[in-house]
XYZ file of C-alpha atoms in Angstrom:
640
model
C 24.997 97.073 -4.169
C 28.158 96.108 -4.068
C 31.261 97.678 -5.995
C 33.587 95.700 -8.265
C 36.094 95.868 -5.574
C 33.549 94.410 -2.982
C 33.019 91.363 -5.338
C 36.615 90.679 -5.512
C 37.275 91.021 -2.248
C 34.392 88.787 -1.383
C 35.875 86.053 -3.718
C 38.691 84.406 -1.771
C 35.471 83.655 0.708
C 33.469 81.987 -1.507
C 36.247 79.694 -2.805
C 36.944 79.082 0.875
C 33.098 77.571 0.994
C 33.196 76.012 -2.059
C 36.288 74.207 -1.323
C 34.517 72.783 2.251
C 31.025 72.114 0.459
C 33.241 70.274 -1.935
C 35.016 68.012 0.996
C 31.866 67.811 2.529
C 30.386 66.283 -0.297
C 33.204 64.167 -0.653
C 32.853 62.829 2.759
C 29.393 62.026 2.452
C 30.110 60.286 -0.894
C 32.573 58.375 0.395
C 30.904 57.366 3.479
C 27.515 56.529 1.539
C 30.203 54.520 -0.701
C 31.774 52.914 1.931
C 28.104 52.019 3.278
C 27.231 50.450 0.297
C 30.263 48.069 0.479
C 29.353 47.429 3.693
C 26.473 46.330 3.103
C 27.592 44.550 0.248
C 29.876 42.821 2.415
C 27.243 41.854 4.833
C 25.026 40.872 1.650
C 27.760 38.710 0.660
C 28.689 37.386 4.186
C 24.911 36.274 4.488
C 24.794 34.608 1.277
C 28.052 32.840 2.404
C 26.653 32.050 5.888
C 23.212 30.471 3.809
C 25.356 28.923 1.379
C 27.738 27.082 3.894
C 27.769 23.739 4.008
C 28.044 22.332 7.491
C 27.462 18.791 6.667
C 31.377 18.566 5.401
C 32.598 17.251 8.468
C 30.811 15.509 11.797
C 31.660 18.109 14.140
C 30.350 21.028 11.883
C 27.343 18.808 11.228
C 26.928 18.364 14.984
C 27.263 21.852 15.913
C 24.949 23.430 13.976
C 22.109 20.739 14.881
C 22.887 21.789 18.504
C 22.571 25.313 17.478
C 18.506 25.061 15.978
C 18.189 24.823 20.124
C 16.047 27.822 21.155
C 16.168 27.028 24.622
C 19.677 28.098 26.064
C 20.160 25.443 28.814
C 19.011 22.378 26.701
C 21.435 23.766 23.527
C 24.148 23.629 26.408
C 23.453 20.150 27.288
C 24.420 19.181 23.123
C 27.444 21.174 23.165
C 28.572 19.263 26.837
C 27.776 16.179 24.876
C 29.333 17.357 21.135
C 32.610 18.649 22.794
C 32.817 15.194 24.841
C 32.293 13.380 21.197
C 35.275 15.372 20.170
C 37.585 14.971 22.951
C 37.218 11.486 23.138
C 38.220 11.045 18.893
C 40.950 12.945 20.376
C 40.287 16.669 18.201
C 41.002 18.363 21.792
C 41.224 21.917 20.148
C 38.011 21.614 18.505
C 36.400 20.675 22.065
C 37.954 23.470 23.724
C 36.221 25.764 21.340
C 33.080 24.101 21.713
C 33.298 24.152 25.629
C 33.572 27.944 25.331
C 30.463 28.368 23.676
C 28.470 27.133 26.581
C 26.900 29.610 28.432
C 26.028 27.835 31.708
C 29.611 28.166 33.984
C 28.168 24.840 35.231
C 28.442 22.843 32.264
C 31.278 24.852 31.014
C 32.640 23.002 34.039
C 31.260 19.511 32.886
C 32.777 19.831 29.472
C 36.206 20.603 30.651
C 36.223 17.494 32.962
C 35.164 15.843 29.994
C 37.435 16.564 27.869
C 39.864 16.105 30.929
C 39.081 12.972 31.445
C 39.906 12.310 27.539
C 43.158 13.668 27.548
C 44.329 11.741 30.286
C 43.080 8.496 28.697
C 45.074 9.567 25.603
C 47.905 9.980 27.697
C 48.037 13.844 27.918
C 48.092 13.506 31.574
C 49.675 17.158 32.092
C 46.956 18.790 29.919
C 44.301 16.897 31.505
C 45.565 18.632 34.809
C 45.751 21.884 33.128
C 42.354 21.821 32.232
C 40.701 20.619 35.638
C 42.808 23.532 37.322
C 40.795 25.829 34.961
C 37.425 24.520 36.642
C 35.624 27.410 38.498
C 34.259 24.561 41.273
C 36.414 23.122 43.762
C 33.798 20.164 44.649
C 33.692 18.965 40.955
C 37.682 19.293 40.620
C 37.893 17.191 43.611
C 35.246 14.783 41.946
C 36.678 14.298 38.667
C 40.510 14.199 39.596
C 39.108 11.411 41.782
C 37.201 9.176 38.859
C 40.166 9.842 36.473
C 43.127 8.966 39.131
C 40.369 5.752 39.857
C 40.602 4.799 35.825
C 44.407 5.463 35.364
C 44.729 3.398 38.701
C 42.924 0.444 36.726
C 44.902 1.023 33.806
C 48.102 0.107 35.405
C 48.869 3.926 34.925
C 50.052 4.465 38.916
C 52.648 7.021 38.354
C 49.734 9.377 36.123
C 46.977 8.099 38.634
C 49.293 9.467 41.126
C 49.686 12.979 39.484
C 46.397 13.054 39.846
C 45.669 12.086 43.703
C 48.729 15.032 44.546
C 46.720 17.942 43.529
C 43.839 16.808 45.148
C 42.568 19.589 47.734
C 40.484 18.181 50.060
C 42.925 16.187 52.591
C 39.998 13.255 53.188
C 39.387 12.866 49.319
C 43.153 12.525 48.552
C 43.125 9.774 51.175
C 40.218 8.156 49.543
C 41.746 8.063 45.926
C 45.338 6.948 47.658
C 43.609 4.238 49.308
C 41.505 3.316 46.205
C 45.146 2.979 44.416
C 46.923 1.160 47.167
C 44.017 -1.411 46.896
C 43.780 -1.666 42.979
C 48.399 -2.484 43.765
C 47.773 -5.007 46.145
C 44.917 -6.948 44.381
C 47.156 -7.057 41.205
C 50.477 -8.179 43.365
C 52.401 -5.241 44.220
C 51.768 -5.315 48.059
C 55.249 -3.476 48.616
C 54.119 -0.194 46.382
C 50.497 -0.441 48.134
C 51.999 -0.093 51.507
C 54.590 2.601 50.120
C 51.230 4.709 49.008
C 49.336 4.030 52.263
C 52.288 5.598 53.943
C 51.683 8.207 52.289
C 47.853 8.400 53.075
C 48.653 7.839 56.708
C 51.108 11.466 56.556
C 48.183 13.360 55.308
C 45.855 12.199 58.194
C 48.469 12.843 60.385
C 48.694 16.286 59.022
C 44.490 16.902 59.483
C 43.590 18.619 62.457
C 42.965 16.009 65.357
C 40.531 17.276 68.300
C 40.954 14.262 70.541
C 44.687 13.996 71.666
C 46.293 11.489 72.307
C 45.798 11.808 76.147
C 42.161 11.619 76.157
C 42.548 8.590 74.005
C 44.388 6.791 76.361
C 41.838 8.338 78.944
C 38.941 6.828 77.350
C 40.538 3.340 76.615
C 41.588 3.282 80.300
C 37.898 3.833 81.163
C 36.651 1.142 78.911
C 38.641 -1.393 80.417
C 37.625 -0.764 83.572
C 33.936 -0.519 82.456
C 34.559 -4.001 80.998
C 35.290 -5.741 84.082
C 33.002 -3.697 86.282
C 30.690 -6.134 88.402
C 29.834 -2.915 90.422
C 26.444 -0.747 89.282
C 27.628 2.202 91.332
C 31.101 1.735 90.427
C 29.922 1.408 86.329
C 27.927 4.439 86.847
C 31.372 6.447 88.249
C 33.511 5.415 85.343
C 30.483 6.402 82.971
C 30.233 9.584 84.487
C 34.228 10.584 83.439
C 33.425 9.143 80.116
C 30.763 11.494 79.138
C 32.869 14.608 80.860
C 35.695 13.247 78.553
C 33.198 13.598 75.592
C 31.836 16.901 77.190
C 35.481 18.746 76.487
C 35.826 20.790 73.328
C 36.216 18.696 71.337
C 35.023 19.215 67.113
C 33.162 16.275 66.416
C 32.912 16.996 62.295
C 36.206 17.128 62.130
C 36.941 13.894 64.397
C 34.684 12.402 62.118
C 36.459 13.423 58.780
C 40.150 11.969 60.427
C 38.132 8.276 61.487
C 36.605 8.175 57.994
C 39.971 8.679 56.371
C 41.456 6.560 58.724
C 38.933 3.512 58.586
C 39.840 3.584 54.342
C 43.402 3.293 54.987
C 42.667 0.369 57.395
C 40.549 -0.837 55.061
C 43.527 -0.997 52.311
C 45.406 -2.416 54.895
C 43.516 -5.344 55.322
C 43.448 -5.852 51.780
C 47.766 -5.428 51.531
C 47.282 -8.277 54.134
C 48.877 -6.324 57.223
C 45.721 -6.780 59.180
C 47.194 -6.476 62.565
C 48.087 -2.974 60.861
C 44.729 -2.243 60.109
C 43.318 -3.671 63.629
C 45.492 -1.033 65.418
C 44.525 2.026 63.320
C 40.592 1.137 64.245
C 41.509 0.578 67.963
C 42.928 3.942 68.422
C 39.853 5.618 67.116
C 37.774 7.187 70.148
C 34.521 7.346 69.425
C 32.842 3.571 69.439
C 30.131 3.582 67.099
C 32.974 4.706 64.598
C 35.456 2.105 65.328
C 32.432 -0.034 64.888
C 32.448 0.828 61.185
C 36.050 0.503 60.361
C 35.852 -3.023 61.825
C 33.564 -3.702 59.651
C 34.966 -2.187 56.610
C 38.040 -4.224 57.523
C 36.003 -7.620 57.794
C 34.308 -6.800 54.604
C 37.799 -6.499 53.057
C 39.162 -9.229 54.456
C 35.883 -11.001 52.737
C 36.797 -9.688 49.595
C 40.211 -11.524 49.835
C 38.833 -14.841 50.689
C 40.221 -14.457 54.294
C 36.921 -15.374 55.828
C 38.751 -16.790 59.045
C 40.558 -13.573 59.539
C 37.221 -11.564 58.998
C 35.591 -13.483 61.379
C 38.366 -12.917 64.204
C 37.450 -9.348 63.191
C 34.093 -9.389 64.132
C 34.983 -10.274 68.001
C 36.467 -7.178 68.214
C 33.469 -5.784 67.107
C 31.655 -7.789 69.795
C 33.484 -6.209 72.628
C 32.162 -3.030 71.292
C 28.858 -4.199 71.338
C 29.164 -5.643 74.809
C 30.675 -2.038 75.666
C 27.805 -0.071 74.559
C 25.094 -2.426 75.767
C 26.680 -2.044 79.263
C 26.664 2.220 78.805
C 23.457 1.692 77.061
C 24.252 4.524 74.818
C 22.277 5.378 71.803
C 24.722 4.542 68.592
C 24.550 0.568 70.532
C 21.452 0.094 67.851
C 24.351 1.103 64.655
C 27.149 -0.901 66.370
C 24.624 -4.035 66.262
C 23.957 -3.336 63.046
C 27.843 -2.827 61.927
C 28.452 -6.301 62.999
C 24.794 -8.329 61.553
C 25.733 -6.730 58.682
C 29.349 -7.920 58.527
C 28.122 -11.345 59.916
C 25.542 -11.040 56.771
C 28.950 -10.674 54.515
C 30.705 -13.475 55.731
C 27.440 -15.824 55.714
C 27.098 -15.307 51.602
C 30.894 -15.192 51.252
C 30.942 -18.875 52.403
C 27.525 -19.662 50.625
C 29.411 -18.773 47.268
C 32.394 -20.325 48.257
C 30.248 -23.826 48.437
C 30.325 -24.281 52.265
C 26.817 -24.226 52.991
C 26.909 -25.798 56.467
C 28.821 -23.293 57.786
C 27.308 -20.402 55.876
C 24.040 -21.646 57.514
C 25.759 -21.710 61.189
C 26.780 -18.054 60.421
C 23.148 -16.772 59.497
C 21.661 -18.132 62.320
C 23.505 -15.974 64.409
C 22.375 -12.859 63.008
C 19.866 -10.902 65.070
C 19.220 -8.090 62.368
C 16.074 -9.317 60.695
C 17.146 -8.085 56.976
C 20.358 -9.171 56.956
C 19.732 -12.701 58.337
C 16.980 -13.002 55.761
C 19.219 -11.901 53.090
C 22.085 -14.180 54.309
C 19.175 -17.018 54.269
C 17.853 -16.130 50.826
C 21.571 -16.854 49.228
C 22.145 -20.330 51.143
C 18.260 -21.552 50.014
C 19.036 -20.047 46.557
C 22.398 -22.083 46.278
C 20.677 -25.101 47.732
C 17.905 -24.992 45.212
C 20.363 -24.453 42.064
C 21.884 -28.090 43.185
C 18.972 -29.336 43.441
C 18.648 -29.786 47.290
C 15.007 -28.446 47.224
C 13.594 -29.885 50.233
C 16.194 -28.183 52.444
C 15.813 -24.881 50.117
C 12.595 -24.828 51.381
C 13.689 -25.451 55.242
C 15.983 -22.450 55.183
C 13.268 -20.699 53.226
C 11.219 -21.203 56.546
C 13.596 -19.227 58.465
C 13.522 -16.132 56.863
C 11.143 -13.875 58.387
C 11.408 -10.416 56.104
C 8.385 -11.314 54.089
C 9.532 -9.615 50.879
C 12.881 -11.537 50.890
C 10.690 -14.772 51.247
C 8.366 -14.236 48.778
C 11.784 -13.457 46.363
C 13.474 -16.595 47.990
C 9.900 -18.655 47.052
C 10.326 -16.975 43.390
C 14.046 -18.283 43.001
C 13.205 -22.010 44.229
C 10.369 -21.776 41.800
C 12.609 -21.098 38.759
C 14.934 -23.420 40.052
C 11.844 -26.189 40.112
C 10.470 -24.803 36.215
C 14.475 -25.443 34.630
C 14.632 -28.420 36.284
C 11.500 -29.914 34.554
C 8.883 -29.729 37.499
C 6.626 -27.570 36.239
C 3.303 -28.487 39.021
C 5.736 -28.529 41.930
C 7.013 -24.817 40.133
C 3.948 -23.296 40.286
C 2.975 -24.647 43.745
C 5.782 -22.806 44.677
C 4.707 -19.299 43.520
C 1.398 -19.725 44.809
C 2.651 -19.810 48.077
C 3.605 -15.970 47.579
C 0.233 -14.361 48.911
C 0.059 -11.350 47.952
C -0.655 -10.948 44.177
C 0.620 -7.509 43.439
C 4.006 -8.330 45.266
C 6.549 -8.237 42.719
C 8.200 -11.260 43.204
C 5.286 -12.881 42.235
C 5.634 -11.073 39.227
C 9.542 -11.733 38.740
C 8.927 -15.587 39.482
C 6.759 -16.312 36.729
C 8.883 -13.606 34.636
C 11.887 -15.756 35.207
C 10.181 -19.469 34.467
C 8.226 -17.400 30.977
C 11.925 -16.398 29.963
C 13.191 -20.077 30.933
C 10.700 -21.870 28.386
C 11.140 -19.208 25.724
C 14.927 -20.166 25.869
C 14.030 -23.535 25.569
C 11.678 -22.720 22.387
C 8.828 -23.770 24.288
C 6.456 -19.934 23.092
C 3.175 -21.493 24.166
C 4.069 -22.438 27.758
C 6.242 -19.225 28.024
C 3.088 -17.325 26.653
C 1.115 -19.119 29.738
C 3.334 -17.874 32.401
C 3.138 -14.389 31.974
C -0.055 -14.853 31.492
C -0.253 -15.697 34.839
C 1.195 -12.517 36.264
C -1.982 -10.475 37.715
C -0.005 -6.767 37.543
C -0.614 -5.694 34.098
C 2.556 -3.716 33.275
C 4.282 -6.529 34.419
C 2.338 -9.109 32.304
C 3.190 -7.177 29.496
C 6.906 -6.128 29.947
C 7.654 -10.328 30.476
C 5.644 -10.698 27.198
C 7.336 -7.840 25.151
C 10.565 -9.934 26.533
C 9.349 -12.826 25.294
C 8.805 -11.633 21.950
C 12.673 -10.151 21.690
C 13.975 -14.195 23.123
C 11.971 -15.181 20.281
C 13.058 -12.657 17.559
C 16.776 -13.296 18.740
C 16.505 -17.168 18.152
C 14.861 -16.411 14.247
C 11.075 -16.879 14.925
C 9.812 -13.776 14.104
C 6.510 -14.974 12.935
C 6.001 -16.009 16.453
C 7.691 -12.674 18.227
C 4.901 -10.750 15.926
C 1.912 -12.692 17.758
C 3.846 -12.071 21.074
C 3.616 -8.484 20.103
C -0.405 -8.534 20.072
C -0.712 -10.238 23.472
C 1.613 -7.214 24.375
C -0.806 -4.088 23.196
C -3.627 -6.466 24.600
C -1.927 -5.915 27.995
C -1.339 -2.554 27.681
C -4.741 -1.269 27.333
C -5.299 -2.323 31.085
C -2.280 -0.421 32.412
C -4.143 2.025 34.315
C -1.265 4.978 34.775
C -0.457 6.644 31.300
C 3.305 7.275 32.637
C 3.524 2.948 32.651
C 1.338 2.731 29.400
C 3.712 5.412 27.389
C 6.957 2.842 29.154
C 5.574 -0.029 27.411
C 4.533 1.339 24.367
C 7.924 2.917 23.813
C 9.573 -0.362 24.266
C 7.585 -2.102 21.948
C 7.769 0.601 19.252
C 11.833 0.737 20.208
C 11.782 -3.695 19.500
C 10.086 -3.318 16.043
C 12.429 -0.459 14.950
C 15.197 -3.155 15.575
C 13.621 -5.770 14.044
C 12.983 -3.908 10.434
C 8.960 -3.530 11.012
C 8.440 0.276 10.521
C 5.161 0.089 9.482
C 3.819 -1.798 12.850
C 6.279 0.589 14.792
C 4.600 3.950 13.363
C 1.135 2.301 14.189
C 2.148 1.807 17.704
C 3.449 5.558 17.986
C 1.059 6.645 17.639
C -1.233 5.169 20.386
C 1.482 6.781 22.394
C 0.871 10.522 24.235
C 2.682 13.623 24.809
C 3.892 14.095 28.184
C 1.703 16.506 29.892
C 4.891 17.517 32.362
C 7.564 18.008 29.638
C 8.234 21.346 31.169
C 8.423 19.690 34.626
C 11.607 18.224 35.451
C 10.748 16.765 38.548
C 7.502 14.652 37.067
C 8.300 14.227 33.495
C 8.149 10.785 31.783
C 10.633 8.716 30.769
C 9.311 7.873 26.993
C 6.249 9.761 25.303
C 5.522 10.439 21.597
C 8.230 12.190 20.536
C 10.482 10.110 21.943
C 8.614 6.948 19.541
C 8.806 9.202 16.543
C 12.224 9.866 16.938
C 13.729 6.340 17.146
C 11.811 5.187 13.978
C 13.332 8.512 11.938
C 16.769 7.708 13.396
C 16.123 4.199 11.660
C 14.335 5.839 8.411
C 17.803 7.637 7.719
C 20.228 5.200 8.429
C 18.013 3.331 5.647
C 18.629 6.586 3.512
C 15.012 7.571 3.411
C 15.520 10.950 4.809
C 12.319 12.559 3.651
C 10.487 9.665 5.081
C 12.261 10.467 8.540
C 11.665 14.118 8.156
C 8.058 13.894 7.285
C 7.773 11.278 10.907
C 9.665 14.006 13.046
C 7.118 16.758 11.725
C 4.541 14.587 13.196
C 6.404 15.506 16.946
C 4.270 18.525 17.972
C 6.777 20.574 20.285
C 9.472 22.044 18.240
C 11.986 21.783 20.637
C 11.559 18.238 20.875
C 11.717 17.943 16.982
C 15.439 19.962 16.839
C 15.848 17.489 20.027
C 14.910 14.511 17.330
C 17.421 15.544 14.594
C 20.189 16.417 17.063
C 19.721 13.152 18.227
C 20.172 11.811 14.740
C 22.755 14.216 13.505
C 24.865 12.491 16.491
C 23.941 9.219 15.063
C 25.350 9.722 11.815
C 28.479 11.476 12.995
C 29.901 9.784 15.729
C 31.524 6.134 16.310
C 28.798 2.996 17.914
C 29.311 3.486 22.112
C 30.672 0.286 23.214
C 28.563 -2.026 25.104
C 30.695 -1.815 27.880
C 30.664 2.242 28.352
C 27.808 4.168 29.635
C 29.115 6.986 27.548
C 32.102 6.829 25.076
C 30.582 8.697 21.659
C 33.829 9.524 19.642
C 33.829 11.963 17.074
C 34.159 10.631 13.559
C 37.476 12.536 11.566
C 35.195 13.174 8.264
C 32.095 11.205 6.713
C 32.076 8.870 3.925
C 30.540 10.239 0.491
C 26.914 8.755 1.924
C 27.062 9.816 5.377
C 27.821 13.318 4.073
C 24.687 12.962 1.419
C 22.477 12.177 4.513
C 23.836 15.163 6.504
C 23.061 17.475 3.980
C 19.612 16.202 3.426
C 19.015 16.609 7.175
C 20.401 20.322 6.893
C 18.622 21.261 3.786
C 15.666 20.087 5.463
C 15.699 22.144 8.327
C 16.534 25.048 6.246
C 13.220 25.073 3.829
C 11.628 24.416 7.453
């Protein structure tokens, strides 16, 4: 036992372990009370993440569509397209943070040129330049300070277009896009800044690397001279022998490639400023013959574009000399140099057909010894003649083309010609002289005289012709187009019946791939002309793609792709739990989210003009019913 004076000398040591139990207990208190608000908090921060309403603006709308994506790379694909929507209704902030959600560096890449591209249309030309210096790939900042400095160009916008070109990397691209620009100055008047700009093309070619000097240049035009006027076989076979131990010398052929390529495009501008003899000289000092074969012709084809046909055609004796050159050496590339020139000759002969002067355009052809291109040159003169009515000599110059599949489309185009000009026997005479029934000119012809006689409000004979066409998917595209003539001139009644003749034809389209094509299209017409009904019917004969996880063989249009246009139409209508209750007939899920993404984009972004391939622009806030649709849409996909 302890003695009083033990216990209170014990004491000060149990106060000293009451005191830290006590702050112990504190602490744990505290911490299980600071848990607790924690997890409060998070409670609360749920609740508020559940109870958010993302359908208050477009872009928040958008977003969290694009975020129901399980897959990764597909939910990359909407952001790309979402932060594009957003740079273009020029909320560039927003699109930055967008672009940084996307995982892929890849697209991250795609969205900043993008939204590049955006800023420099909105004039932000230093920003735009910012941004394309923060792409990780060289290749695709080349690429897209190319297409932007090629739309600024068009613009008017030189002085930003040029901005653009200077930062450039790659010395043969820059030449390209300076080219591209002195051409775009020239055609619109301003020769004198076109050649100031080619100037400054030609200094960055003449700061390349250049293998072949200048005295192996003059070497090998020495030795083509002589070669020219050679009557001797031994003394032909002497001079050929220092040409090839000219070419033998180390000499980098990729890169004397690169310099002629940039070269030939500033020759090419040339041509087009007008200083041809300019141009002429830069294609004569290239070495290599085959490739001063090709700027000749890119010069020709330029002076075509002009409407200097008589200069063009000076042009192409040049080429000739070439030709005569390389027959003599017999060298390998003399099949390409022929073909430079038939193909420039080709040029010139449908140049003159379209300018009206047929006679000559027809003395042209005939001196083209490349089968295609004389036959192509051929089909535009008999074309032209048939159009004015000249059929019997259509038909002569039709006789001349040997390239069977150009004939049988030359045959097709004198047939049309024949149906709109009221001779209907003689029309189909025509087309029967196209022997082989799955060709598809055969097809097109009676295509084009079914589309000619439903113009004319003439449905039963229009109905006849592609009846005619033996290919079914082809019979029942041309009647599907049919059926939309009709619809677009009021005679719906009629475009209905058209419709029935089209699912007729369909049933004997033997690949499912071309079936699920057709079907798509049809269901796609009755969306747009207000019958829903017919539309779901239709969708239904449609079938899931079997390769949807197969990039490489997937199909174009399937099932979901049918359901998804005719719930797109259900909510612009308002009848959102109509549309919800077709996209929960799509089977995949990811094709469903891919269904109301599509629709969420719909609602919250600005009609792409007719004239863009892809120009969505975010919308700044919705209306009071847009905003009631969105949050249908969300709500829906919540209780799902």
């Amino acid at each position: 036992m302890f003695d009083q004076h033990d216990s209170l000398s014990i004491l000060p040591l149990e106060l000293e372990t009451m005191k830290y139990l006590t702050v112990l207990l504190l602490s744990v208190l505290m911490f299980s009370l600071e848990s607790t608000v924690q997890a409060q908090q998070s409670a609360v921060d749920e609740d508020k993440a559940k109870d958010s309403n993302p359908w208050e603006t477009p872009a928040d709308f958008v977003l969290y569509m694009a975020q129901q994506y399980k897959d990764i790379s597909v939910r990359d694909i909407a952001l790309v397209d979402l932060s594009e929507s957003l740079a273009n209704g020029g909320d560039i902030e927003r699109a930055f943070e967008v672009a940084e959600e996307i995982e892929d560096v890849k697209k991250k890449d795609v969205a900043k040129s993008k939204i590049a591209t955006s800023l420099s249309m909105l004039g932000n030309t230093n920003q735009s330049l910012e941004t394309i210096q923060r792409m990780g790939d060289r290749n695709g900042r080349t690429y897209v300070l190319m297409k932007i400095a090629s739309a600024l160009c068009k613009n008017g916008r030189t002085e930003d277009a040029l901005k653009m070109i200077h930062v450039i990397e790659t010395p043969a691209s820059k030449v390209v896009a300076l080219c591209d620009l002195a051409s775009s100055l020239a055609k619109s008047g301003d020769k004198k800044q076109a050649l100031t700009i080619l100037k400054q093309a030609k200094n960055v070619v003449d700061k390349m690397d250049n293998p072949i000097s200048g005295d192996i240049r003059t070497e090998i035009k020495n030795l083509e001279s002589m070669l020219l006027e050679s009557t001797d076989e031994k003394q032909a076979k002497e001079i050929l022998k220092k040409l090839i131990e000219l070419g033998d010398k180390d000499i980098d052929v990729e890169q004397a490639r690169k310099r002629a390529a940039a070269l030939t495009e500033i020759a090419t501008a040339l041509a087009v400023t007008g200083e041809v003899e300019q141009a002429l000289g830069i294609a004569d000092n290239l070495a290599e013959w085959h490739l001063r074969a090709a700027a000749l012709k890119s010069i020709a084809k330029a002076l075509v574009s002009t409407g200097e046909i008589k200069q063009a055609l000076s042009v192409i004796q040049n080429n000739a000399v070439i030709e005569e050159l390389a027959q003599k050496i017999n060298l390998p590339v003399l099949n390409s140099i022929r073909f430079e020139r038939a193909t420039t000759l080709k040029a010139i002969s449908i140049a003159m057909a379209d300018m009206g002067d047929l006679k000559q355009a027809l003395q042209i052809a005939k001196t083209i010894n490349n089968k295609s291109s004389k036959s192509l040159a051929l089909q535009k003169i008999a074309s032209h003649l048939a159009e004015e009515g000249e059929f019997e000599q259509a038909f002569r110059v039709t006789d001349l083309i040997t390239f069977e599949q150009v004939r049988s489309e030359t045959l097709g185009r004198i047939a049309l010609a024949l149906a709109k000009s009221g001779d209907i026997k003689r029309a189909l005479e025509t087309v029967e002289q196209i022997e082989d029934v799955s060709i598809v000119d055969r097809s097109d012809a009676f295509e084009q005289i079914a589309y000619h006689f439903a113009e004319i409000n003439d449905s039963k004979q229009a109905v006849d012709m592609a009846s005619k066409i033996e290919i079914a998917r082809d019979k029942a595209e041309t009647l599907l187009g049919i059926a939309s003539i009709q619809a677009k001139m009021g005679n719906t009644k009629a475009a209905l019946a058209t419709i029935e003749k089209v699912l007729m034809s369909v049933q004997k389209i033997k690949f499912e791939e071309n079936q699920s094509a057709v079907l798509y299209k049809t269901v796609s017409f009755l969306v747009e002309e207000g019958e829903l009904t017919k539309a779901l019917e239709v969708a239904e004969q449609l079938k899931y793609d079997p390769n949807k996880d197969d990039p490489e063989r997937f199909w174009l249009y399937d099932k979901s792709d049918a359901f998804r246009i005719i719930a797109t139409d259900l909510v612009e209508k308002y009848k959102v739990r109509k549309a919800m209750q077709v996209i929960q007939k799509i089977e995949d899920q990811e094709s469903r989210i891919d269904a109301l993404f599509s629709i969420a984009e719909k609602i919250s972004t600005e009609p792409v003009s007719d004239k863009s391939e892809h120009d969505r622009r975010m919308k700044k806030k919705f209306t009071n019913k847009e905003k009631q649709r969105a949050q249908q849409l969300v709500e829906a996909v919540r209780n799902n």
